[in-house]
Tab-separated table of C-alpha atoms and ligand atoms in Angstrom:
chain	number	residue	atom	x	y	z
A	206	UNK	CA	45.820	-5.361	-16.645
A	207	UNK	CA	47.488	-2.162	-15.711
A	208	UNK	CA	48.215	-1.081	-12.243
A	209	UNK	CA	47.598	2.329	-10.732
A	210	UNK	CA	51.326	2.688	-10.034
A	211	UNK	CA	51.581	4.835	-6.910
A	212	UNK	CA	48.309	3.967	-5.234
A	213	UNK	CA	49.218	6.198	-2.405
A	214	UNK	CA	47.560	9.190	-3.992
A	215	UNK	CA	47.455	10.518	-7.626
A	216	UNK	CA	46.502	13.969	-6.533
A	217	UNK	CA	45.707	16.870	-8.848
A	218	UNK	CA	43.149	14.989	-11.091
A	219	UNK	CA	40.179	16.710	-9.410
A	220	UNK	CA	37.051	14.936	-8.299
A	221	UNK	CA	36.113	11.895	-10.326
A	222	UNK	CA	32.619	10.867	-11.377
A	223	UNK	CA	31.265	8.112	-9.301
A	224	UNK	CA	27.693	7.054	-8.907
A	225	UNK	CA	25.694	4.389	-7.129
A	226	UNK	CA	22.757	2.867	-8.902
A	227	UNK	CA	20.190	0.830	-6.972
A	228	UNK	CA	18.403	-1.798	-9.001
A	229	UNK	CA	15.264	-2.991	-7.426
A	230	UNK	CA	12.255	-5.211	-8.183
A	231	UNK	CA	10.689	-8.522	-7.387
A	232	UNK	CA	12.604	-11.801	-7.517
A	233	UNK	CA	13.035	-12.992	-11.102
A	234	UNK	CA	11.951	-9.628	-12.475
A	235	UNK	CA	15.129	-9.794	-14.505
A	236	UNK	CA	17.431	-7.567	-12.509
A	237	UNK	CA	20.671	-9.471	-12.871
A	238	UNK	CA	20.012	-10.125	-16.578
A	239	UNK	CA	19.354	-6.385	-16.983
A	240	UNK	CA	22.445	-5.438	-14.882
A	241	UNK	CA	24.774	-7.558	-16.946
A	242	UNK	CA	23.422	-6.127	-20.255
A	243	UNK	CA	23.662	-2.629	-18.861
A	244	UNK	CA	27.261	-3.105	-17.705
A	245	UNK	CA	28.189	-4.414	-21.104
A	246	UNK	CA	26.514	-1.568	-22.888
A	247	UNK	CA	28.107	1.118	-20.680
A	248	UNK	CA	31.559	-0.290	-21.037
A	249	UNK	CA	31.310	-0.760	-24.784
A	250	UNK	CA	29.408	2.320	-25.852
A	251	UNK	CA	30.404	4.822	-23.204
A	252	UNK	CA	33.782	3.555	-22.058
A	253	UNK	CA	32.552	3.784	-18.493
A	254	UNK	CA	33.853	1.560	-15.699
A	255	UNK	CA	31.025	-0.519	-14.237
A	256	UNK	CA	30.877	-2.685	-11.237
A	257	UNK	CA	27.727	-4.760	-10.847
A	258	UNK	CA	27.390	-5.966	-7.256
A	259	UNK	CA	24.889	-8.793	-7.262
A	260	UNK	CA	23.912	-9.478	-3.718
A	261	UNK	CA	23.003	-12.961	-4.694
A	262	UNK	CA	26.708	-13.659	-5.632
A	263	UNK	CA	28.023	-12.370	-2.415
A	264	UNK	CA	25.637	-12.948	0.381
A	265	UNK	CA	25.173	-16.492	1.691
A	266	UNK	CA	22.215	-18.252	0.246
A	267	UNK	CA	22.443	-21.466	2.197
A	268	UNK	CA	19.623	-21.795	4.592
A	269	UNK	CA	21.217	-20.756	7.918
A	270	UNK	CA	18.176	-21.572	10.084
A	271	UNK	CA	17.306	-24.674	8.145
A	272	UNK	CA	13.851	-23.426	7.359
A	273	UNK	CA	13.867	-20.825	4.651
A	274	UNK	CA	15.895	-20.055	1.535
A	275	UNK	CA	17.745	-17.179	3.175
A	276	UNK	CA	19.030	-16.323	6.616
A	277	UNK	CA	16.491	-15.008	9.105
A	278	UNK	CA	15.570	-11.330	8.669
A	279	UNK	CA	17.767	-9.794	11.453
A	280	UNK	CA	20.749	-11.810	10.219
A	281	UNK	CA	19.945	-10.942	6.692
A	282	UNK	CA	19.853	-7.250	7.524
A	283	UNK	CA	23.219	-7.418	9.289
A	284	UNK	CA	24.766	-9.172	6.265
A	285	UNK	CA	23.399	-6.533	3.914
A	286	UNK	CA	24.873	-3.849	6.156
A	287	UNK	CA	28.210	-5.626	6.244
A	288	UNK	CA	28.231	-5.745	2.494
A	289	UNK	CA	27.664	-1.936	2.399
A	290	UNK	CA	30.721	-1.673	4.649
A	291	UNK	CA	32.718	-3.616	2.101
A	292	UNK	CA	31.411	-1.218	-0.590
A	293	UNK	CA	32.457	1.685	1.501
A	294	UNK	CA	36.002	0.326	1.755
A	295	UNK	CA	36.104	0.236	-2.085
A	296	UNK	CA	34.624	3.723	-2.397
A	297	UNK	CA	37.142	5.176	0.042
A	298	UNK	CA	39.942	3.552	-1.842
A	299	UNK	CA	38.710	5.006	-5.212
A	300	UNK	CA	38.178	8.456	-3.701
A	301	UNK	CA	41.477	8.575	-1.944
A	302	UNK	CA	43.381	6.579	-4.549
A	303	UNK	CA	44.582	4.062	-2.000
A	304	UNK	CA	44.615	0.261	-1.864
A	305	UNK	CA	41.487	-1.414	-0.747
A	306	UNK	CA	41.838	-2.709	2.725
A	307	UNK	CA	39.583	-5.297	4.188
A	308	UNK	CA	37.647	-4.183	7.191
A	309	UNK	CA	38.944	-5.661	10.442
A	310	UNK	CA	35.628	-7.227	11.204
A	311	UNK	CA	34.401	-9.329	8.228
A	312	UNK	CA	32.880	-12.617	7.294
A	313	UNK	CA	35.779	-14.144	5.439
A	314	UNK	CA	33.810	-16.115	2.843
A	315	UNK	CA	31.627	-13.147	2.046
A	316	UNK	CA	34.602	-10.760	1.741
A	317	UNK	CA	36.344	-13.203	-0.664
A	318	UNK	CA	33.191	-13.384	-2.833
A	319	UNK	CA	33.002	-9.662	-2.753
A	320	UNK	CA	36.643	-9.246	-3.848
A	321	UNK	CA	36.222	-11.921	-6.515
A	322	UNK	CA	33.252	-9.888	-7.859
A	323	UNK	CA	35.395	-6.765	-8.049
A	324	UNK	CA	38.375	-8.639	-9.602
A	325	UNK	CA	36.139	-10.180	-12.253
A	326	UNK	CA	35.067	-6.773	-13.363
A	327	UNK	CA	38.675	-5.496	-13.567
A	328	UNK	CA	38.244	-3.078	-10.627
A	329	UNK	CA	40.976	-4.472	-8.211
A	330	UNK	CA	43.839	-6.871	-8.229
A	331	UNK	CA	45.876	-8.414	-5.383
A	332	UNK	CA	48.763	-6.421	-4.042
A	333	UNK	CA	52.222	-7.847	-4.812
A	334	UNK	CA	52.672	-9.458	-1.453
A	335	UNK	CA	49.494	-11.278	-1.967
A	336	UNK	CA	47.857	-10.740	1.281
A	337	UNK	CA	44.253	-11.685	1.565
A	338	UNK	CA	43.238	-8.299	2.910
A	339	UNK	CA	44.829	-5.786	0.575
A	340	UNK	CA	43.994	-5.080	-3.047
A	341	UNK	CA	45.067	-2.347	-5.506
A	342	UNK	CA	42.748	-0.486	-7.763
A	343	UNK	CA	43.033	-1.082	-11.488
A	344	UNK	CA	43.417	1.789	-13.898
A	345	UNK	CA	39.889	1.078	-15.012
A	346	UNK	CA	38.606	1.804	-11.542
A	347	UNK	CA	40.179	5.176	-11.335
A	348	UNK	CA	40.469	6.574	-14.819
A	349	UNK	CA	36.892	7.152	-15.939
A	350	UNK	CA	33.353	7.603	-14.747
A	351	UNK	CA	32.521	4.713	-12.526
A	352	UNK	CA	29.027	3.367	-11.961
A	353	UNK	CA	28.404	0.828	-9.247
A	354	UNK	CA	25.115	-1.059	-9.761
A	355	UNK	CA	23.760	-2.745	-6.647
A	356	UNK	CA	21.514	-5.651	-7.751
A	357	UNK	CA	19.149	-6.805	-5.133
A	358	UNK	CA	15.382	-6.722	-4.456
A	359	UNK	CA	15.562	-3.524	-2.302
A	360	UNK	CA	11.933	-3.899	-1.701
A	361	UNK	CA	11.728	-1.586	1.298
A	362	UNK	CA	12.657	2.025	0.809
A	363	UNK	CA	14.656	1.809	4.031
A	364	UNK	CA	16.960	-0.700	2.262
A	365	UNK	CA	17.523	1.774	-0.538
A	366	UNK	CA	17.937	4.575	1.843
A	367	UNK	CA	21.021	3.061	3.368
A	368	UNK	CA	22.645	3.188	-0.052
A	369	UNK	CA	21.582	6.776	-0.475
A	370	UNK	CA	23.225	7.663	2.853
A	371	UNK	CA	26.424	6.190	1.558
A	372	UNK	CA	26.150	8.327	-1.521
A	373	UNK	CA	25.530	11.418	0.613
A	374	UNK	CA	28.421	10.611	2.920
A	375	UNK	CA	30.899	10.659	0.073
A	376	UNK	CA	29.064	13.141	-2.267
A	377	UNK	CA	28.455	10.543	-4.988
A	378	UNK	CA	25.820	10.311	-7.635
A	379	UNK	CA	22.732	8.244	-6.749
A	380	UNK	CA	19.951	6.827	-8.802
A	381	UNK	CA	17.388	3.996	-8.668
A	382	UNK	CA	16.123	1.754	-11.375
A	383	UNK	CA	12.932	-0.109	-10.535
A	384	UNK	CA	12.151	-3.085	-12.836
A	385	UNK	CA	8.421	-3.263	-12.766
A	386	UNK	CA	7.561	-6.853	-13.790
A	387	UNK	CA	4.032	-8.355	-13.374
A	388	UNK	CA	3.873	-10.858	-10.513
A	389	UNK	CA	2.659	-13.589	-12.902
A	390	UNK	CA	5.721	-13.143	-15.129
A	391	UNK	CA	8.063	-13.261	-12.104
A	392	UNK	CA	6.411	-16.425	-10.945
A	393	UNK	CA	6.690	-18.011	-14.323
A	394	UNK	CA	10.381	-17.103	-14.764
A	395	UNK	CA	11.113	-18.142	-11.274
A	396	UNK	CA	9.470	-21.569	-11.873
A	397	UNK	CA	11.837	-22.111	-14.789
A	398	UNK	CA	15.008	-21.472	-12.753
A	399	UNK	CA	17.015	-24.478	-11.411
A	400	UNK	CA	16.907	-22.951	-7.933
A	401	UNK	CA	13.514	-21.511	-7.860
A	402	UNK	CA	12.360	-19.495	-4.857
A	403	UNK	CA	9.194	-20.666	-3.129
A	404	UNK	CA	6.371	-18.906	-4.820
A	405	UNK	CA	4.926	-17.722	-1.505
A	406	UNK	CA	8.035	-15.598	-1.098
A	407	UNK	CA	7.438	-13.804	-4.287
A	408	UNK	CA	3.737	-13.370	-3.480
A	409	UNK	CA	4.711	-11.872	-0.181
A	410	UNK	CA	7.241	-9.544	-1.559
A	411	UNK	CA	4.774	-8.438	-4.214
A	412	UNK	CA	2.509	-7.322	-1.309
A	413	UNK	CA	5.311	-5.716	0.677
A	414	UNK	CA	7.335	-3.981	-2.041
A	415	UNK	CA	7.668	-0.194	-1.696
A	416	UNK	CA	8.272	1.146	-5.191
A	417	UNK	CA	10.456	4.245	-5.454
A	418	UNK	CA	8.264	7.162	-4.617
A	419	UNK	CA	9.897	10.477	-5.501
A	420	UNK	CA	6.772	12.459	-4.612
A	421	UNK	CA	6.959	11.199	-1.060
A	422	UNK	CA	10.732	10.932	-0.618
A	423	UNK	CA	12.764	13.838	-1.939
A	424	UNK	CA	15.883	11.639	-1.950
A	425	UNK	CA	14.291	9.248	-4.423
A	426	UNK	CA	13.869	11.940	-7.080
A	427	UNK	CA	16.406	10.417	-9.390
A	428	UNK	CA	14.544	7.197	-10.012
A	429	UNK	CA	13.280	5.478	-13.204
A	430	UNK	CA	10.778	2.712	-13.551
A	431	UNK	CA	11.220	0.291	-16.458
A	432	UNK	CA	8.390	-1.952	-17.515
A	433	UNK	CA	9.479	-5.611	-17.824
A	434	UNK	CA	9.404	-8.024	-19.619
A	435	UNK	CA	10.410	-5.779	-22.566
A	436	UNK	CA	13.169	-3.304	-22.069
A	437	UNK	CA	12.856	-1.400	-25.359
A	438	UNK	CA	15.638	0.674	-26.906
A	439	UNK	CA	14.095	3.905	-25.780
A	440	UNK	CA	14.521	2.607	-22.252
A	441	UNK	CA	18.240	2.455	-22.656
A	442	UNK	CA	18.293	6.154	-23.596
A	443	UNK	CA	16.338	6.839	-20.438
A	444	UNK	CA	18.703	4.787	-18.358
A	445	UNK	CA	21.676	6.606	-19.785
A	446	UNK	CA	19.932	9.849	-18.983
A	447	UNK	CA	19.351	8.730	-15.391
A	448	UNK	CA	22.968	7.773	-14.941
A	449	UNK	CA	24.262	10.922	-16.469
A	450	UNK	CA	22.070	12.907	-14.119
A	451	UNK	CA	23.363	10.951	-11.141
A	452	UNK	CA	27.049	11.436	-12.302
A	453	UNK	CA	26.615	15.152	-12.945
A	454	UNK	CA	24.640	15.847	-9.750
A	455	UNK	CA	26.247	14.083	-6.827
A	456	UNK	CA	24.227	14.078	-3.624
A	457	UNK	CA	25.238	17.250	-1.731
A	458	UNK	CA	25.002	18.483	1.746
A	459	UNK	CA	22.276	20.915	0.747
A	460	UNK	CA	19.964	18.018	0.034
A	461	UNK	CA	20.518	17.098	3.616
A	462	UNK	CA	19.121	20.452	4.604
A	463	UNK	CA	16.235	20.132	2.187
A	464	UNK	CA	15.420	16.751	3.772
A	465	UNK	CA	15.706	18.276	7.144
A	466	UNK	CA	13.320	21.047	6.054
A	467	UNK	CA	10.853	18.377	4.773
A	468	UNK	CA	11.065	16.623	8.167
A	469	UNK	CA	10.677	19.938	10.066
A	470	UNK	CA	7.761	20.889	7.958
A	471	UNK	CA	6.022	17.571	8.578
A	472	UNK	CA	6.644	17.866	12.370
A	473	UNK	CA	5.471	21.477	12.281
A	474	UNK	CA	2.317	20.557	10.319
A	475	UNK	CA	1.533	17.832	12.830
A	476	UNK	CA	2.000	20.246	15.738
A	477	UNK	CA	-0.170	22.832	14.116
A	478	UNK	CA	-2.907	20.323	13.520
A	479	UNK	CA	-2.730	19.152	17.137
A	480	UNK	CA	-2.918	22.687	18.361
A	481	UNK	CA	-5.826	23.575	16.094
A	482	UNK	CA	-7.681	20.362	17.082
A	483	UNK	CA	-7.277	21.203	20.818
A	484	UNK	CA	-8.492	24.791	20.299
A	485	UNK	CA	-11.528	23.661	18.258
A	486	UNK	CA	-12.389	21.045	20.775
A	487	UNK	CA	-12.204	23.605	23.671
A	488	UNK	CA	-14.328	26.063	21.736
A	489	UNK	CA	-16.989	23.390	20.836
A	490	UNK	CA	-17.242	22.157	24.383
A	491	UNK	CA	-17.525	25.733	25.781
A	492	UNK	CA	-20.341	26.446	23.262
A	493	UNK	CA	-22.041	23.194	24.213
A	494	UNK	CA	-21.891	24.169	27.872
A	495	UNK	CA	-23.416	27.559	27.073
A	496	UNK	CA	-26.123	25.914	25.062
A	497	UNK	CA	-27.005	23.699	27.926
A	498	UNK	CA	-27.123	26.677	30.264
A	499	UNK	CA	-29.555	28.280	27.813
A	500	UNK	CA	-31.666	25.155	28.175
A	501	UNK	CA	-31.700	24.267	24.543
A	502	UNK	CA	-33.877	21.234	23.993
A	503	UNK	CA	-32.019	17.889	24.095
A	504	UNK	CA	-32.735	17.123	20.441
A	505	UNK	CA	-31.478	20.410	19.308
A	506	UNK	CA	-28.477	20.092	21.584
A	507	UNK	CA	-27.631	16.799	19.723
A	508	UNK	CA	-28.029	18.409	16.278
A	509	UNK	CA	-25.877	21.407	17.442
A	510	UNK	CA	-23.140	19.081	18.648
A	511	UNK	CA	-23.159	17.224	15.351
A	512	UNK	CA	-22.916	20.437	13.297
A	513	UNK	CA	-20.130	21.749	15.368
A	514	UNK	CA	-18.193	18.564	15.193
A	515	UNK	CA	-18.650	18.523	11.421
A	516	UNK	CA	-17.395	22.084	11.258
A	517	UNK	CA	-14.369	21.170	13.313
A	518	UNK	CA	-13.630	18.151	11.074
A	519	UNK	CA	-13.830	20.275	7.966
A	520	UNK	CA	-11.511	22.917	9.321
A	521	UNK	CA	-8.989	20.268	10.311
A	522	UNK	CA	-9.229	18.675	6.896
A	523	UNK	CA	-8.674	22.067	5.231
A	524	UNK	CA	-5.650	22.526	7.385
A	525	UNK	CA	-4.305	19.123	6.642
A	526	UNK	CA	-4.675	19.633	2.835
A	527	UNK	CA	-3.391	23.204	3.011
A	528	UNK	CA	-6.697	24.173	1.340
A	529	UNK	CA	-8.124	27.524	0.412
A	530	UNK	CA	-7.194	30.502	2.440
A	531	UNK	CA	-5.054	28.375	4.870
A	532	UNK	CA	-2.687	27.406	2.054
A	533	UNK	CA	0.074	29.187	3.866
A	534	UNK	CA	-0.382	27.419	7.132
A	535	UNK	CA	2.551	25.099	6.446
A	536	UNK	CA	4.854	28.005	6.636
A	537	UNK	CA	3.484	29.563	9.732
A	538	UNK	CA	2.586	28.601	13.307
A	539	UNK	CA	0.047	31.447	13.639
A	540	UNK	CA	-3.404	29.993	13.798
A	541	UNK	CA	-5.243	33.157	14.714
A	542	UNK	CA	-6.836	33.690	11.277
A	543	UNK	CA	-7.993	30.040	11.135
A	544	UNK	CA	-9.405	30.186	14.670
A	545	UNK	CA	-11.298	33.454	14.174
A	546	UNK	CA	-12.709	32.076	11.015
A	547	UNK	CA	-13.838	28.878	12.790
A	548	UNK	CA	-15.368	30.981	15.640
A	549	UNK	CA	-17.351	33.110	13.086
A	550	UNK	CA	-18.746	30.010	11.365
A	551	UNK	CA	-19.427	28.404	14.761
A	552	UNK	CA	-21.322	31.546	15.910
A	553	UNK	CA	-23.555	31.472	12.751
A	554	UNK	CA	-24.506	27.887	13.536
A	555	UNK	CA	-25.033	28.582	17.322
A	556	UNK	CA	-27.212	31.624	16.445
A	557	UNK	CA	-29.634	29.375	14.546
A	558	UNK	CA	-30.190	27.202	17.634
A	559	UNK	CA	-30.335	30.044	20.101
A	560	UNK	CA	-32.926	31.894	17.978
A	561	UNK	CA	-35.033	28.686	17.635
A	562	UNK	CA	-35.041	28.651	21.447
A	563	UNK	CA	-36.441	32.108	21.972
B	289	ATP	N1	13.531	-9.758	-20.408
B	289	ATP	C1	13.431	-11.061	-20.137
B	289	ATP	N2	12.694	-11.839	-20.886
B	289	ATP	C2	12.566	-13.114	-20.635
B	289	ATP	N3	13.193	-13.766	-19.598
B	289	ATP	C3	13.989	-13.087	-18.738
B	289	ATP	C4	14.124	-11.653	-18.994
B	289	ATP	N4	14.957	-11.162	-18.040
B	289	ATP	C5	15.285	-12.270	-17.334
B	289	ATP	N5	14.692	-13.312	-17.769
B	289	ATP	C6	14.834	-14.701	-17.180
B	289	ATP	O1	14.202	-14.687	-15.901
B	289	ATP	C7	14.909	-15.390	-14.927
B	289	ATP	C8	15.276	-14.520	-13.789
B	289	ATP	O2	16.099	-13.455	-14.227
B	289	ATP	P1	17.174	-12.741	-13.302
B	289	ATP	O3	17.946	-13.746	-12.653
B	289	ATP	O4	17.844	-11.666	-14.162
B	289	ATP	O5	16.122	-12.051	-12.326
B	289	ATP	P2	16.394	-11.248	-10.941
B	289	ATP	O6	15.469	-10.198	-10.882
B	289	ATP	O7	17.939	-10.945	-10.881
B	289	ATP	O8	16.107	-12.447	-9.879
B	289	ATP	P3	16.558	-12.514	-8.274
B	289	ATP	O9	16.088	-11.252	-7.679
B	289	ATP	O10	15.759	-13.638	-7.792
B	289	ATP	O11	18.004	-12.626	-8.379
B	289	ATP	C9	16.172	-15.943	-15.635
B	289	ATP	O12	15.904	-17.268	-15.988
B	289	ATP	C10	16.289	-15.037	-16.897
B	289	ATP	O13	16.884	-15.747	-17.927
């Protein structure tokens, strides 16, 4: 193993290629098996450095509350976040070409397992004065594209988003691989493992899992779904493509703005809908009051109210969908065209009932 020599900063080499790859899927979908094979392939065929961080290897799996196979959810979440802090320590070391220092606040056994995982993949080695809390980066870790594969279920998008935020914070590449394995296959594979999870957990996760959804979440755009059990050769080309895209397109601040724009647009749309709803309601109730004053028959009053409410619902739906002539509403807060169109159609309906009356 070679050392980095002066780990205090090997400036002048420019930005290095570094990407985080989130691997997600149901328990026993084959994530760890896939991650190992992928790591091997990338090292052999591409000469890349790869760190597979299997959460199962680092997070405690002993029942802490004595009742389930894993710690209770709040503790579990805290542990996962702690692990991301450890990952951040490593990332900062790679980016700044410095030794990896242990965070002051850490769970000792977990930190040791984490470092063991990095050492086993030739990414760090202990500093000369072997202190438990300081490790040097290997040449492997700093001399080539580095892919860090995070292997866990990541079944909620919020779990994956935490990793994305880390990528954004340090302008790293980011991608997601979803291993889509039928529930039955997962149950069957799980049943054959020495330490099988209770089947109910897999059933439950099957119901809860939020697959990567690039249409809904802009930040998930660089995602790939692989159909398990078979991961054909073509898939590996797709995977390489995904990783190359991540390496070549680190998450940039501009995406932050795009996300903010998405959020602003959603808030703006909601506000516009609310405003339109209130205006339509007011207009309908004013018309109904006028109709009563005109002494329209009760049965006709009922029909008129139904027609006007239907019209209101249609207009709101059109707005929501950005349909027809209101397509541009998402970019504007001006509702005057929509309201005048609503009033015209409303007047046509009202006219029918008023003329029946006279
Ligand atoms: N493509 C495959 N074909 C057949 N069996 C497989 C395949 N991939 C994995 N397995 C088997 O399925 C079992 C679960 O695999 P693995 O540990 O890789 O899943 P996992 O998704 O990482 O599970 P967990 O999330 O619970 O850690 C193992 O016994 C493994 O040998």
